[in-house]
C-alpha positions as a printed Julia matrix, in Angstrom:
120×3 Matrix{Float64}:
 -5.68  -4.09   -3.71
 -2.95  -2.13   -3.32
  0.4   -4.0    -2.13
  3.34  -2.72   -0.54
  6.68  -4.55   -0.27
 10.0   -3.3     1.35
 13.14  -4.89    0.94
 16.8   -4.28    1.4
 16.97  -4.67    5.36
 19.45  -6.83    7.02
 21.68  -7.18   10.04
 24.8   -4.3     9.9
 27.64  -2.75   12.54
 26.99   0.53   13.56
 28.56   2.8    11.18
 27.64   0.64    7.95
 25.31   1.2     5.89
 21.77   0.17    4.04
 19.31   0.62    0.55
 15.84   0.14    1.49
 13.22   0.01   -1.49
  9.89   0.17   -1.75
  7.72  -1.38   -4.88
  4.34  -0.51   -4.8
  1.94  -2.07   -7.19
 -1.96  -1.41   -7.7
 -1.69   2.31   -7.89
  0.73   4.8    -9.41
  2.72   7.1    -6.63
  3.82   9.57   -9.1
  1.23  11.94   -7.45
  1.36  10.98   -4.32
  3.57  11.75   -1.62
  5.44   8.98    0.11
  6.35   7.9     3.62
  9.34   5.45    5.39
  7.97   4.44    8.64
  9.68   2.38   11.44
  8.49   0.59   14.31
 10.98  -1.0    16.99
  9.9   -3.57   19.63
  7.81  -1.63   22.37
  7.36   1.62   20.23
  5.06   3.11   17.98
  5.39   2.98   14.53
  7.25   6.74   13.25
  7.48   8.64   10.35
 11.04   8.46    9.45
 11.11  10.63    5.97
  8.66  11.52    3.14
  8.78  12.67   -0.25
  6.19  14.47   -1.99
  5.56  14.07   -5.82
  7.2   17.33   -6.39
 10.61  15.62   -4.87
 10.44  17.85   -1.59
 11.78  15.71    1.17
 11.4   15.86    4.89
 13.26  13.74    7.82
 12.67  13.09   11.43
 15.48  14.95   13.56
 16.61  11.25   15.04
 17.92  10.4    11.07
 18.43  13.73    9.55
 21.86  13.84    8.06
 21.99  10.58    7.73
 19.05   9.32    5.41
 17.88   9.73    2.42
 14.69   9.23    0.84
 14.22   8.79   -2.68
 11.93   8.08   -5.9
 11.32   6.68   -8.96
  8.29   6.89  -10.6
  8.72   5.05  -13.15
  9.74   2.26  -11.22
  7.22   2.75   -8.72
  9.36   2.57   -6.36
 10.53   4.45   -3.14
 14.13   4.18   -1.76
 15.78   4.71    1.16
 19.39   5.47    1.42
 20.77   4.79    5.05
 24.02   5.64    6.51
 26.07   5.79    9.7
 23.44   3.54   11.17
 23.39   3.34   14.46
 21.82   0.52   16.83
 18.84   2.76   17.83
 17.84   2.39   14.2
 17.27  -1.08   14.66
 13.31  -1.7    13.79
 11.13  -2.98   11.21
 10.98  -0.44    8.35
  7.37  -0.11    6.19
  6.6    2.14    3.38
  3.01   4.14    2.65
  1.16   6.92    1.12
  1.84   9.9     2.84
 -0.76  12.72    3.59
  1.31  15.51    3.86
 -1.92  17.46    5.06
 -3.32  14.98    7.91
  0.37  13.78    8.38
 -0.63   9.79    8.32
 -0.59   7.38    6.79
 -2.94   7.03    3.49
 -3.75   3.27    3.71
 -4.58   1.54    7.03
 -2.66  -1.56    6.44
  0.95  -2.27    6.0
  3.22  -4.4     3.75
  5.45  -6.92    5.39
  8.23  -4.63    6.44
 11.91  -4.83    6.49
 14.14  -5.53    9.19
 16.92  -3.6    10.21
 19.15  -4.34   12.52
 22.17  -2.42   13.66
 24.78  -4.01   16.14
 26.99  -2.12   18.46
């Protein structure tokens, strides 16, 4: 069984900022691409960034600029670097495999996610 578990949310003023991580344990990422989704009350969970094994990175146009998404591999581990938050950034942040060729999600179930929440 693979597990997922994010970590490094909190509660913040808009402007600060946050370091999200990602371990991942039951399978090696180094080859796979990763995803940071987010899901806020009465929304659908969205791709926020991804990061193939290569290191290429992509970002939704709502947080380009201002995050960034990160690896280690030896760590197993995915990061994610946020700054200038801003309150419509305020959800519950989850990691995944990413299929860069579907675009989805790999797995079909979620770690426990993260909250973030940004104040005004």
């Amino acid at each position: 069984q693979v597990q997922l578990v994010e970590s490094g949310g909190g509660l913040v003023q808009a402007g600060g900022s946050l370091s999200l991580s990602c371990v991942v344990s039951g399978n090696m990422i180094s080859f796979n691409a990763m995803g940071w989704y987010r899901q806020a009350p009465g929304k659908q969970r969205e791709l926020v960034a991804s990061i193939t094994s290569g290191g290429n990175t992509n970002y939704a146009d709502s947080v380009k600029g201002r995050f960034t998404i990160s690896r280690d591999n030896t760590k197993n581990t995915v990061y994610l670097q946020m700054n200038s938050l801003k309150p419509e950034d305020t959800a519950v942040y989850y990691c995944n495999f990413y299929n860069r060729w579907t675009s989805r999600p790999t797995l079909d179930y979620w770690g426990p996610g993260t909250q973030v929440t940004v104040s005004s």
